[in-house]
mmCIF file with all atom_site columns, C-alpha atoms in Angstrom:
data_model
loop_
_atom_site.group_PDB
_atom_site.id
_atom_site.type_symbol
_atom_site.label_atom_id
_atom_site.label_alt_id
_atom_site.label_comp_id
_atom_site.label_asym_id
_atom_site.label_entity_id
_atom_site.label_seq_id
_atom_site.pdbx_PDB_ins_code
_atom_site.Cartn_x
_atom_site.Cartn_y
_atom_site.Cartn_z
_atom_site.occupancy
_atom_site.B_iso_or_equiv
_atom_site.pdbx_formal_charge
_atom_site.auth_seq_id
_atom_site.auth_comp_id
_atom_site.auth_asym_id
_atom_site.auth_atom_id
_atom_site.pdbx_PDB_model_num
ATOM 1   C CA . MET A 1 1   ? 20.019 -5.211 10.349  1.00 71.00 ? 10  MET A CA 1
ATOM 2   C CA . PHE A 1 2   ? 18.403 -2.626 12.646  1.00 77.00 ? 11  PHE A CA 1
ATOM 3   C CA . GLY A 1 3   ? 14.925 -3.348 11.283  1.00 77.00 ? 12  GLY A CA 1
ATOM 4   C CA . VAL A 1 4   ? 16.156 -2.708 7.709   1.00 82.00 ? 13  VAL A CA 1
ATOM 5   C CA . VAL A 1 5   ? 15.022 -5.202 5.069   1.00 81.00 ? 14  VAL A CA 1
ATOM 6   C CA . ASP A 1 6   ? 16.432 -5.881 1.548   1.00 79.00 ? 15  ASP A CA 1
ATOM 7   C CA . LEU A 1 7   ? 19.393 -3.428 1.835   1.00 84.00 ? 16  LEU A CA 1
ATOM 8   C CA . PRO A 1 8   ? 20.952 -4.167 -1.379  1.00 86.00 ? 17  PRO A CA 1
ATOM 9   C CA . THR A 1 9   ? 17.782 -3.376 -3.285  1.00 82.00 ? 18  THR A CA 1
ATOM 10  C CA . TYR A 1 10  ? 17.638 -0.086 -1.162  1.00 82.00 ? 19  TYR A CA 1
ATOM 11  C CA . LEU A 1 11  ? 21.220 1.029  -1.974  1.00 87.00 ? 20  LEU A CA 1
ATOM 12  C CA . ALA A 1 12  ? 20.564 0.243  -5.780  1.00 82.00 ? 21  ALA A CA 1
ATOM 13  C CA . GLY A 1 13  ? 17.489 2.390  -5.836  1.00 77.00 ? 22  GLY A CA 1
ATOM 14  C CA . LEU A 1 14  ? 19.119 5.077  -3.737  1.00 81.00 ? 23  LEU A CA 1
ATOM 15  C CA . ALA A 1 15  ? 22.098 5.246  -6.291  1.00 82.00 ? 24  ALA A CA 1
ATOM 16  C CA . LEU A 1 16  ? 19.625 5.841  -9.119  1.00 73.00 ? 25  LEU A CA 1
ATOM 17  C CA . ILE A 1 17  ? 17.645 8.351  -7.269  1.00 73.00 ? 26  ILE A CA 1
ATOM 18  C CA . VAL A 1 18  ? 20.638 10.412 -6.158  1.00 78.00 ? 27  VAL A CA 1
ATOM 19  C CA . LEU A 1 19  ? 21.873 10.608 -9.729  1.00 75.00 ? 28  LEU A CA 1
ATOM 20  C CA . LEU A 1 20  ? 18.737 12.085 -10.945 1.00 69.00 ? 29  LEU A CA 1
ATOM 21  C CA . PRO A 1 21  ? 19.258 15.859 -11.507 1.00 69.00 ? 30  PRO A CA 1
ATOM 22  C CA . GLY A 1 22  ? 17.187 18.140 -9.430  1.00 75.00 ? 31  GLY A CA 1
ATOM 23  C CA . PRO A 1 23  ? 17.318 21.888 -8.174  1.00 80.00 ? 32  PRO A CA 1
ATOM 24  C CA . ASN A 1 24  ? 19.438 20.944 -5.281  1.00 83.00 ? 33  ASN A CA 1
ATOM 25  C CA . SER A 1 25  ? 22.302 19.286 -7.156  1.00 82.00 ? 34  SER A CA 1
ATOM 26  C CA . LEU A 1 26  ? 22.077 21.940 -10.007 1.00 81.00 ? 35  LEU A CA 1
ATOM 27  C CA . TYR A 1 27  ? 22.414 24.731 -7.404  1.00 87.00 ? 36  TYR A CA 1
ATOM 28  C CA . VAL A 1 28  ? 25.395 23.140 -5.643  1.00 88.00 ? 37  VAL A CA 1
ATOM 29  C CA . LEU A 1 29  ? 27.053 22.704 -9.089  1.00 85.00 ? 38  LEU A CA 1
ATOM 30  C CA . SER A 1 30  ? 26.209 26.303 -10.006 1.00 83.00 ? 39  SER A CA 1
ATOM 31  C CA . VAL A 1 31  ? 27.709 27.713 -6.763  1.00 86.00 ? 40  VAL A CA 1
ATOM 32  C CA . ALA A 1 32  ? 30.886 25.439 -7.025  1.00 86.00 ? 41  ALA A CA 1
ATOM 33  C CA . ALA A 1 33  ? 31.494 26.774 -10.622 1.00 81.00 ? 42  ALA A CA 1
ATOM 34  C CA . ARG A 1 34  ? 31.005 30.301 -9.742  1.00 78.00 ? 43  ARG A CA 1
ATOM 35  C CA . ARG A 1 35  ? 32.547 30.600 -6.266  1.00 81.00 ? 44  ARG A CA 1
ATOM 36  C CA . GLY A 1 36  ? 34.899 27.611 -5.866  1.00 82.00 ? 45  GLY A CA 1
ATOM 37  C CA . VAL A 1 37  ? 35.038 24.506 -3.521  1.00 85.00 ? 46  VAL A CA 1
ATOM 38  C CA . ARG A 1 38  ? 34.351 26.201 -0.102  1.00 89.00 ? 47  ARG A CA 1
ATOM 39  C CA . ALA A 1 39  ? 31.068 27.887 -1.190  1.00 89.00 ? 48  ALA A CA 1
ATOM 40  C CA . GLY A 1 40  ? 30.082 24.736 -3.049  1.00 90.00 ? 49  GLY A CA 1
ATOM 41  C CA . TYR A 1 41  ? 30.324 22.790 0.214   1.00 93.00 ? 50  TYR A CA 1
ATOM 42  C CA . ARG A 1 42  ? 28.418 25.501 2.010   1.00 93.00 ? 51  ARG A CA 1
ATOM 43  C CA . ALA A 1 43  ? 25.584 24.927 -0.388  1.00 93.00 ? 52  ALA A CA 1
ATOM 44  C CA . ALA A 1 44  ? 25.867 21.178 -0.157  1.00 94.00 ? 53  ALA A CA 1
ATOM 45  C CA . ALA A 1 45  ? 25.647 21.491 3.681   1.00 95.00 ? 54  ALA A CA 1
ATOM 46  C CA . GLY A 1 46  ? 22.277 23.332 3.093   1.00 94.00 ? 55  GLY A CA 1
ATOM 47  C CA . VAL A 1 47  ? 21.093 20.374 1.073   1.00 92.00 ? 56  VAL A CA 1
ATOM 48  C CA . TRP A 1 48  ? 22.205 17.721 3.674   1.00 93.00 ? 57  TRP A CA 1
ATOM 49  C CA . CYS A 1 49  ? 20.502 19.750 6.454   1.00 93.00 ? 58  CYS A CA 1
ATOM 50  C CA . GLY A 1 50  ? 17.423 20.181 4.434   1.00 90.00 ? 59  GLY A CA 1
ATOM 51  C CA . ASP A 1 51  ? 17.260 16.408 3.527   1.00 87.00 ? 60  ASP A CA 1
ATOM 52  C CA . THR A 1 52  ? 17.794 15.677 7.208   1.00 89.00 ? 61  THR A CA 1
ATOM 53  C CA . VAL A 1 53  ? 14.732 17.722 8.172   1.00 87.00 ? 62  VAL A CA 1
ATOM 54  C CA . LEU A 1 54  ? 12.609 16.078 5.432   1.00 83.00 ? 63  LEU A CA 1
ATOM 55  C CA . MET A 1 55  ? 13.582 12.610 6.562   1.00 82.00 ? 64  MET A CA 1
ATOM 56  C CA . THR A 1 56  ? 12.820 13.529 10.097  1.00 83.00 ? 65  THR A CA 1
ATOM 57  C CA . LEU A 1 57  ? 9.387  14.924 9.278   1.00 77.00 ? 66  LEU A CA 1
ATOM 58  C CA . SER A 1 58  ? 8.785  11.830 6.991   1.00 73.00 ? 67  SER A CA 1
ATOM 59  C CA . ALA A 1 59  ? 9.451  9.609  9.937   1.00 73.00 ? 68  ALA A CA 1
ATOM 60  C CA . ALA A 1 60  ? 7.272  11.703 12.084  1.00 74.00 ? 69  ALA A CA 1
ATOM 61  C CA . GLY A 1 61  ? 4.413  11.242 9.757   1.00 69.00 ? 70  GLY A CA 1
ATOM 62  C CA . VAL A 1 62  ? 4.176  14.711 8.323   1.00 62.00 ? 71  VAL A CA 1
ATOM 63  C CA . ALA A 1 63  ? 4.261  13.264 4.770   1.00 57.00 ? 72  ALA A CA 1
ATOM 64  C CA . SER A 1 64  ? 1.096  11.501 5.466   1.00 62.00 ? 73  SER A CA 1
ATOM 65  C CA . LEU A 1 65  ? -0.382 14.855 6.706   1.00 65.00 ? 74  LEU A CA 1
ATOM 66  C CA . LEU A 1 66  ? 0.504  16.615 3.475   1.00 60.00 ? 75  LEU A CA 1
ATOM 67  C CA . GLN A 1 67  ? -0.797 13.886 1.526   1.00 62.00 ? 76  GLN A CA 1
ATOM 68  C CA . ALA A 1 68  ? -4.192 13.871 3.207   1.00 68.00 ? 77  ALA A CA 1
ATOM 69  C CA . ASN A 1 69  ? -4.511 17.787 3.397   1.00 72.00 ? 78  ASN A CA 1
ATOM 70  C CA . ALA A 1 70  ? -4.804 19.107 -0.112  1.00 75.00 ? 79  ALA A CA 1
ATOM 71  C CA . LEU A 1 71  ? -4.748 22.791 1.112   1.00 79.00 ? 80  LEU A CA 1
ATOM 72  C CA . LEU A 1 72  ? -1.622 22.338 3.292   1.00 71.00 ? 81  LEU A CA 1
ATOM 73  C CA . PHE A 1 73  ? 0.096  20.500 0.316   1.00 68.00 ? 82  PHE A CA 1
ATOM 74  C CA . GLY A 1 74  ? -0.911 23.348 -2.016  1.00 77.00 ? 83  GLY A CA 1
ATOM 75  C CA . ILE A 1 75  ? 0.583  25.939 0.283   1.00 77.00 ? 84  ILE A CA 1
ATOM 76  C CA . VAL A 1 76  ? 3.915  24.208 0.558   1.00 68.00 ? 85  VAL A CA 1
ATOM 77  C CA . LYS A 1 77  ? 3.974  23.443 -3.275  1.00 72.00 ? 86  LYS A CA 1
ATOM 78  C CA . TYR A 1 78  ? 3.285  26.895 -4.486  1.00 79.00 ? 87  TYR A CA 1
ATOM 79  C CA . ALA A 1 79  ? 5.552  28.536 -1.898  1.00 73.00 ? 88  ALA A CA 1
ATOM 80  C CA . GLY A 1 80  ? 8.321  26.193 -3.151  1.00 66.00 ? 89  GLY A CA 1
ATOM 81  C CA . ALA A 1 81  ? 7.557  26.748 -6.748  1.00 75.00 ? 90  ALA A CA 1
ATOM 82  C CA . GLY A 1 82  ? 7.587  30.519 -6.143  1.00 78.00 ? 91  GLY A CA 1
ATOM 83  C CA . TYR A 1 83  ? 11.010 30.435 -4.498  1.00 67.00 ? 92  TYR A CA 1
ATOM 84  C CA . LEU A 1 84  ? 12.305 28.314 -7.380  1.00 68.00 ? 93  LEU A CA 1
ATOM 85  C CA . THR A 1 85  ? 10.989 31.064 -9.823  1.00 80.00 ? 94  THR A CA 1
ATOM 86  C CA . TRP A 1 86  ? 12.602 33.828 -7.906  1.00 74.00 ? 95  TRP A CA 1
ATOM 87  C CA . LEU A 1 87  ? 15.992 32.123 -8.070  1.00 70.00 ? 96  LEU A CA 1
ATOM 88  C CA . ALA A 1 88  ? 15.438 31.423 -11.907 1.00 75.00 ? 97  ALA A CA 1
ATOM 89  C CA . ILE A 1 89  ? 14.648 35.094 -12.618 1.00 81.00 ? 98  ILE A CA 1
ATOM 90  C CA . GLY A 1 90  ? 17.685 36.068 -10.690 1.00 73.00 ? 99  GLY A CA 1
ATOM 91  C CA . MET A 1 91  ? 19.897 33.802 -12.708 1.00 69.00 ? 100 MET A CA 1
ATOM 92  C CA . LEU A 1 92  ? 18.425 34.971 -15.982 1.00 77.00 ? 101 LEU A CA 1
ATOM 93  C CA . ARG A 1 93  ? 18.923 38.621 -14.948 1.00 76.00 ? 102 ARG A CA 1
ATOM 94  C CA . ALA A 1 94  ? 22.515 37.947 -14.218 1.00 69.00 ? 103 ALA A CA 1
ATOM 95  C CA . ALA A 1 95  ? 22.983 36.140 -17.448 1.00 68.00 ? 104 ALA A CA 1
ATOM 96  C CA . TRP A 1 96  ? 21.386 39.030 -19.442 1.00 72.00 ? 105 TRP A CA 1
ATOM 97  C CA . GLY A 1 97  ? 23.812 41.407 -17.580 1.00 70.00 ? 106 GLY A CA 1
ATOM 98  C CA . MET A 1 98  ? 26.919 39.241 -18.578 1.00 63.00 ? 107 MET A CA 1
ATOM 99  C CA . TRP A 1 99  ? 25.657 39.284 -22.234 1.00 67.00 ? 108 TRP A CA 1
ATOM 100 C CA . ARG A 1 100 ? 25.330 43.086 -22.273 1.00 70.00 ? 109 ARG A CA 1
ATOM 101 C CA . THR A 1 101 ? 28.761 43.751 -20.658 1.00 61.00 ? 110 THR A CA 1
ATOM 102 C CA . ARG A 1 102 ? 30.736 40.794 -22.200 1.00 55.00 ? 111 ARG A CA 1
ATOM 103 C CA . GLY A 1 103 ? 32.861 43.311 -24.043 1.00 52.00 ? 112 GLY A CA 1
ATOM 104 C CA . GLU A 1 104 ? 33.469 45.717 -21.458 1.00 53.00 ? 113 GLU A CA 1
ATOM 105 C CA . LYS A 1 105 ? 36.575 46.175 -19.456 1.00 48.00 ? 114 LYS A CA 1
ATOM 106 C CA . GLY A 1 106 ? 36.219 45.175 -15.855 1.00 46.00 ? 115 GLY A CA 1
ATOM 107 C CA . ALA A 1 107 ? 32.967 43.322 -16.549 1.00 46.00 ? 116 ALA A CA 1
ATOM 108 C CA . GLN A 1 108 ? 33.699 40.586 -14.050 1.00 48.00 ? 117 GLN A CA 1
ATOM 109 C CA . ASP A 1 109 ? 33.308 42.838 -11.067 1.00 47.00 ? 118 ASP A CA 1
ATOM 110 C CA . ALA A 1 110 ? 29.588 42.848 -11.120 1.00 47.00 ? 119 ALA A CA 1
ATOM 111 C CA . PRO A 1 111 ? 29.054 39.143 -10.907 1.00 49.00 ? 120 PRO A CA 1
ATOM 112 C CA . ALA A 1 112 ? 31.728 38.868 -8.177  1.00 49.00 ? 121 ALA A CA 1
ATOM 113 C CA . ALA A 1 113 ? 29.840 41.517 -6.233  1.00 47.00 ? 122 ALA A CA 1
ATOM 114 C CA . GLN A 1 114 ? 26.670 39.506 -6.684  1.00 52.00 ? 123 GLN A CA 1
ATOM 115 C CA . ALA A 1 115 ? 28.209 36.298 -5.603  1.00 51.00 ? 124 ALA A CA 1
ATOM 116 C CA . SER A 1 116 ? 29.562 37.814 -2.358  1.00 55.00 ? 125 SER A CA 1
ATOM 117 C CA . ALA A 1 117 ? 26.027 38.808 -1.334  1.00 61.00 ? 126 ALA A CA 1
ATOM 118 C CA . GLU A 1 118 ? 24.702 35.233 -2.022  1.00 69.00 ? 127 GLU A CA 1
ATOM 119 C CA . ARG A 1 119 ? 24.190 32.780 0.952   1.00 85.00 ? 128 ARG A CA 1
ATOM 120 C CA . PRO A 1 120 ? 24.617 29.353 -0.362  1.00 89.00 ? 129 PRO A CA 1
ATOM 121 C CA . PHE A 1 121 ? 23.810 27.325 2.641   1.00 93.00 ? 130 PHE A CA 1
ATOM 122 C CA . ARG A 1 122 ? 20.482 29.411 3.198   1.00 90.00 ? 131 ARG A CA 1
ATOM 123 C CA . ARG A 1 123 ? 19.465 29.036 -0.363  1.00 89.00 ? 132 ARG A CA 1
ATOM 124 C CA . ALA A 1 124 ? 20.183 25.407 -0.593  1.00 90.00 ? 133 ALA A CA 1
ATOM 125 C CA . PHE A 1 125 ? 18.362 24.657 2.711   1.00 92.00 ? 134 PHE A CA 1
ATOM 126 C CA . VAL A 1 126 ? 15.283 26.579 1.596   1.00 88.00 ? 135 VAL A CA 1
ATOM 127 C CA . ILE A 1 127 ? 15.275 24.791 -1.731  1.00 85.00 ? 136 ILE A CA 1
ATOM 128 C CA . SER A 1 128 ? 15.321 21.373 -0.023  1.00 85.00 ? 137 SER A CA 1
ATOM 129 C CA . LEU A 1 129 ? 12.746 22.341 2.410   1.00 83.00 ? 138 LEU A CA 1
ATOM 130 C CA . PHE A 1 130 ? 10.186 23.761 0.071   1.00 77.00 ? 139 PHE A CA 1
ATOM 131 C CA . ASN A 1 131 ? 9.781  20.379 -1.995  1.00 70.00 ? 140 ASN A CA 1
ATOM 132 C CA . PRO A 1 132 ? 6.600  18.539 -0.720  1.00 64.00 ? 141 PRO A CA 1
ATOM 133 C CA . LYS A 1 133 ? 7.273  15.783 -3.257  1.00 63.00 ? 142 LYS A CA 1
ATOM 134 C CA . ALA A 1 134 ? 10.519 15.073 -1.623  1.00 70.00 ? 143 ALA A CA 1
ATOM 135 C CA . ILE A 1 135 ? 8.821  14.567 1.653   1.00 70.00 ? 144 ILE A CA 1
ATOM 136 C CA . LEU A 1 136 ? 6.160  12.221 0.090   1.00 65.00 ? 145 LEU A CA 1
ATOM 137 C CA . PHE A 1 137 ? 9.075  10.448 -1.691  1.00 69.00 ? 146 PHE A CA 1
ATOM 138 C CA . PHE A 1 138 ? 11.127 9.875  1.353   1.00 70.00 ? 147 PHE A CA 1
ATOM 139 C CA . VAL A 1 139 ? 8.290  8.366  3.212   1.00 62.00 ? 148 VAL A CA 1
ATOM 140 C CA . ALA A 1 140 ? 7.143  6.160  0.237   1.00 64.00 ? 149 ALA A CA 1
ATOM 141 C CA . PHE A 1 141 ? 10.572 5.047  -0.442  1.00 70.00 ? 150 PHE A CA 1
ATOM 142 C CA . PHE A 1 142 ? 11.774 4.544  3.161   1.00 71.00 ? 151 PHE A CA 1
ATOM 143 C CA . VAL A 1 143 ? 8.976  2.488  4.422   1.00 68.00 ? 152 VAL A CA 1
ATOM 144 C CA . GLN A 1 144 ? 9.363  -0.317 1.846   1.00 70.00 ? 153 GLN A CA 1
ATOM 145 C CA . PHE A 1 145 ? 12.633 -1.060 3.597   1.00 79.00 ? 154 PHE A CA 1
ATOM 146 C CA . VAL A 1 146 ? 11.421 -0.950 7.232   1.00 73.00 ? 155 VAL A CA 1
ATOM 147 C CA . ASP A 1 147 ? 10.411 -3.923 9.090   1.00 77.00 ? 156 ASP A CA 1
ATOM 148 C CA . PRO A 1 148 ? 6.973  -3.300 10.565  1.00 68.00 ? 157 PRO A CA 1
ATOM 149 C CA . GLY A 1 149 ? 7.617  -5.862 13.289  1.00 74.00 ? 158 GLY A CA 1
ATOM 150 C CA . TYR A 1 150 ? 10.809 -4.125 14.427  1.00 74.00 ? 159 TYR A CA 1
ATOM 151 C CA . ALA A 1 151 ? 10.663 -2.695 17.878  1.00 78.00 ? 160 ALA A CA 1
ATOM 152 C CA . TYR A 1 152 ? 12.639 0.559  17.125  1.00 75.00 ? 161 TYR A CA 1
ATOM 153 C CA . PRO A 1 153 ? 11.382 1.864  13.665  1.00 69.00 ? 162 PRO A CA 1
ATOM 154 C CA . ALA A 1 154 ? 13.154 5.190  14.412  1.00 75.00 ? 163 ALA A CA 1
ATOM 155 C CA . LEU A 1 155 ? 16.476 3.513  14.449  1.00 82.00 ? 164 LEU A CA 1
ATOM 156 C CA . SER A 1 156 ? 15.635 1.859  10.907  1.00 79.00 ? 165 SER A CA 1
ATOM 157 C CA . PHE A 1 157 ? 14.959 5.431  9.506   1.00 81.00 ? 166 PHE A CA 1
ATOM 158 C CA . VAL A 1 158 ? 18.273 6.656  10.968  1.00 85.00 ? 167 VAL A CA 1
ATOM 159 C CA . VAL A 1 159 ? 20.071 3.755  9.184   1.00 86.00 ? 168 VAL A CA 1
ATOM 160 C CA . LEU A 1 160 ? 18.379 4.443  5.873   1.00 85.00 ? 169 LEU A CA 1
ATOM 161 C CA . GLY A 1 161 ? 18.972 8.219  6.283   1.00 86.00 ? 170 GLY A CA 1
ATOM 162 C CA . ALA A 1 162 ? 22.572 7.626  7.067   1.00 89.00 ? 171 ALA A CA 1
ATOM 163 C CA . PHE A 1 163 ? 23.118 5.788  3.846   1.00 90.00 ? 172 PHE A CA 1
ATOM 164 C CA . ALA A 1 164 ? 21.126 8.387  1.834   1.00 88.00 ? 173 ALA A CA 1
ATOM 165 C CA . GLN A 1 165 ? 23.179 11.201 3.126   1.00 91.00 ? 174 GLN A CA 1
ATOM 166 C CA . LEU A 1 166 ? 26.566 9.185  2.419   1.00 93.00 ? 175 LEU A CA 1
ATOM 167 C CA . ALA A 1 167 ? 25.227 8.838  -1.213  1.00 91.00 ? 176 ALA A CA 1
ATOM 168 C CA . SER A 1 168 ? 24.319 12.542 -1.452  1.00 89.00 ? 177 SER A CA 1
ATOM 169 C CA . PHE A 1 169 ? 27.811 13.392 0.026   1.00 93.00 ? 178 PHE A CA 1
ATOM 170 C CA . LEU A 1 170 ? 29.702 11.518 -2.540  1.00 93.00 ? 179 LEU A CA 1
ATOM 171 C CA . TYR A 1 171 ? 27.616 12.704 -5.384  1.00 90.00 ? 180 TYR A CA 1
ATOM 172 C CA . LEU A 1 172 ? 27.667 16.456 -4.434  1.00 91.00 ? 181 LEU A CA 1
ATOM 173 C CA . SER A 1 173 ? 31.436 16.219 -3.790  1.00 92.00 ? 182 SER A CA 1
ATOM 174 C CA . ALA A 1 174 ? 31.957 14.933 -7.296  1.00 90.00 ? 183 ALA A CA 1
ATOM 175 C CA . LEU A 1 175 ? 29.754 17.775 -8.682  1.00 87.00 ? 184 LEU A CA 1
ATOM 176 C CA . ILE A 1 176 ? 31.676 20.434 -6.507  1.00 90.00 ? 185 ILE A CA 1
ATOM 177 C CA . LEU A 1 177 ? 35.102 19.235 -7.816  1.00 86.00 ? 186 LEU A CA 1
ATOM 178 C CA . SER A 1 178 ? 33.922 19.066 -11.455 1.00 81.00 ? 187 SER A CA 1
ATOM 179 C CA . GLY A 1 179 ? 32.347 22.657 -10.996 1.00 75.00 ? 188 GLY A CA 1
ATOM 180 C CA . THR A 1 180 ? 35.495 24.156 -9.941  1.00 70.00 ? 189 THR A CA 1
ATOM 181 C CA . ARG A 1 181 ? 37.109 22.947 -13.041 1.00 70.00 ? 190 ARG A CA 1
ATOM 182 C CA . LEU A 1 182 ? 34.410 24.843 -15.013 1.00 64.00 ? 191 LEU A CA 1
ATOM 183 C CA . ALA A 1 183 ? 35.027 28.025 -13.124 1.00 61.00 ? 192 ALA A CA 1
ATOM 184 C CA . ALA A 1 184 ? 38.295 28.610 -14.779 1.00 59.00 ? 193 ALA A CA 1
ATOM 185 C CA . ALA A 1 185 ? 36.622 28.276 -18.171 1.00 56.00 ? 194 ALA A CA 1
ATOM 186 C CA . PHE A 1 186 ? 33.823 30.529 -17.185 1.00 56.00 ? 195 PHE A CA 1
ATOM 187 C CA . ARG A 1 187 ? 36.139 33.216 -16.051 1.00 56.00 ? 196 ARG A CA 1
ATOM 188 C CA . ARG A 1 188 ? 38.000 33.218 -19.287 1.00 55.00 ? 197 ARG A CA 1
ATOM 189 C CA . ARG A 1 189 ? 34.846 33.032 -21.528 1.00 59.00 ? 198 ARG A CA 1
ATOM 190 C CA . ARG A 1 190 ? 32.202 35.262 -20.494 1.00 60.00 ? 199 ARG A CA 1
ATOM 191 C CA . ARG A 1 191 ? 29.849 34.002 -23.182 1.00 63.00 ? 200 ARG A CA 1
ATOM 192 C CA . LEU A 1 192 ? 30.147 30.469 -21.892 1.00 58.00 ? 201 LEU A CA 1
ATOM 193 C CA . SER A 1 193 ? 29.445 31.778 -18.395 1.00 60.00 ? 202 SER A CA 1
ATOM 194 C CA . ALA A 1 194 ? 26.478 33.679 -19.722 1.00 66.00 ? 203 ALA A CA 1
ATOM 195 C CA . GLY A 1 195 ? 25.121 30.789 -21.553 1.00 67.00 ? 204 GLY A CA 1
ATOM 196 C CA . ALA A 1 196 ? 25.491 28.369 -18.471 1.00 64.00 ? 205 ALA A CA 1
ATOM 197 C CA . THR A 1 197 ? 23.729 30.755 -16.234 1.00 65.00 ? 206 THR A CA 1
ATOM 198 C CA . SER A 1 198 ? 20.940 31.170 -18.733 1.00 72.00 ? 207 SER A CA 1
ATOM 199 C CA . ALA A 1 199 ? 20.599 27.392 -18.968 1.00 72.00 ? 208 ALA A CA 1
ATOM 200 C CA . ALA A 1 200 ? 20.445 27.066 -15.040 1.00 65.00 ? 209 ALA A CA 1
ATOM 201 C CA . GLY A 1 201 ? 17.877 29.709 -14.862 1.00 73.00 ? 210 GLY A CA 1
ATOM 202 C CA . ALA A 1 202 ? 15.742 27.942 -17.499 1.00 77.00 ? 211 ALA A CA 1
ATOM 203 C CA . LEU A 1 203 ? 16.151 24.873 -15.618 1.00 69.00 ? 212 LEU A CA 1
ATOM 204 C CA . PHE A 1 204 ? 14.993 26.305 -12.380 1.00 64.00 ? 213 PHE A CA 1
ATOM 205 C CA . LEU A 1 205 ? 11.828 27.725 -14.157 1.00 78.00 ? 214 LEU A CA 1
ATOM 206 C CA . GLY A 1 206 ? 11.276 24.107 -15.364 1.00 76.00 ? 215 GLY A CA 1
ATOM 207 C CA . PHE A 1 207 ? 11.573 22.746 -11.820 1.00 64.00 ? 216 PHE A CA 1
ATOM 208 C CA . ALA A 1 208 ? 9.224  25.429 -10.686 1.00 71.00 ? 217 ALA A CA 1
ATOM 209 C CA . VAL A 1 209 ? 6.515  24.570 -13.307 1.00 78.00 ? 218 VAL A CA 1
ATOM 210 C CA . LYS A 1 210 ? 7.040  20.797 -12.492 1.00 70.00 ? 219 LYS A CA 1
ATOM 211 C CA . LEU A 1 211 ? 6.578  21.340 -8.728  1.00 63.00 ? 220 LEU A CA 1
ATOM 212 C CA . SER A 1 212 ? 3.438  23.644 -9.325  1.00 73.00 ? 221 SER A CA 1
ATOM 213 C CA . LEU A 1 213 ? 1.770  20.979 -11.242 1.00 73.00 ? 222 LEU A CA 1
ATOM 214 C CA . ALA A 1 214 ? 2.695  18.187 -8.672  1.00 63.00 ? 223 ALA A CA 1
ATOM 215 C CA . SER A 1 215 ? -0.214 16.422 -6.977  1.00 63.00 ? 224 SER A CA 1
ATOM 216 C CA . ALA A 1 216 ? -0.205 14.750 -3.538  1.00 55.00 ? 225 ALA A CA 1
#
């Protein structure tokens, strides 16, 4: 079908890949838990747009360029790790502020003010783009299911990408809806909110370290 081979295997692998936790899905869940469904979907839209760009770059051969050019790969890699570290520090600082003010009256106002200044779409989009390993993954995974003899390989990438985006939409929607349920608990229990924010910051630091140690 449209130059795609072994579609059931692709869908099975895609389901496993989408379910693996990563900075994108964690950020969407965090936004939904803190700011609700609408903001959660804005973050998810940033992920989908970023993934679309990565798929397009992979189809255009940019992944091969990154794999062949160690300097270029290093620049993108460390830029991405730096951005994830910056986000992690912001989360940890916010969590520390929650711990310090957890007993004060009106302590919910500061997180609300910080959230209003956040740009979920932009942050999620940048998180997606600054991930060279994702570009390499897309090309390494996609090409296995493209018929090399098909006359229109771009169409094959479009079909594979559409399935990937559909799976991402379903998964992130589930995270957003579950995140809004957590939001009520976070608002009632400031210690729980501070603990969850601390955990998210620590995970983002872990993602940054993992990315900085990645090789092409």
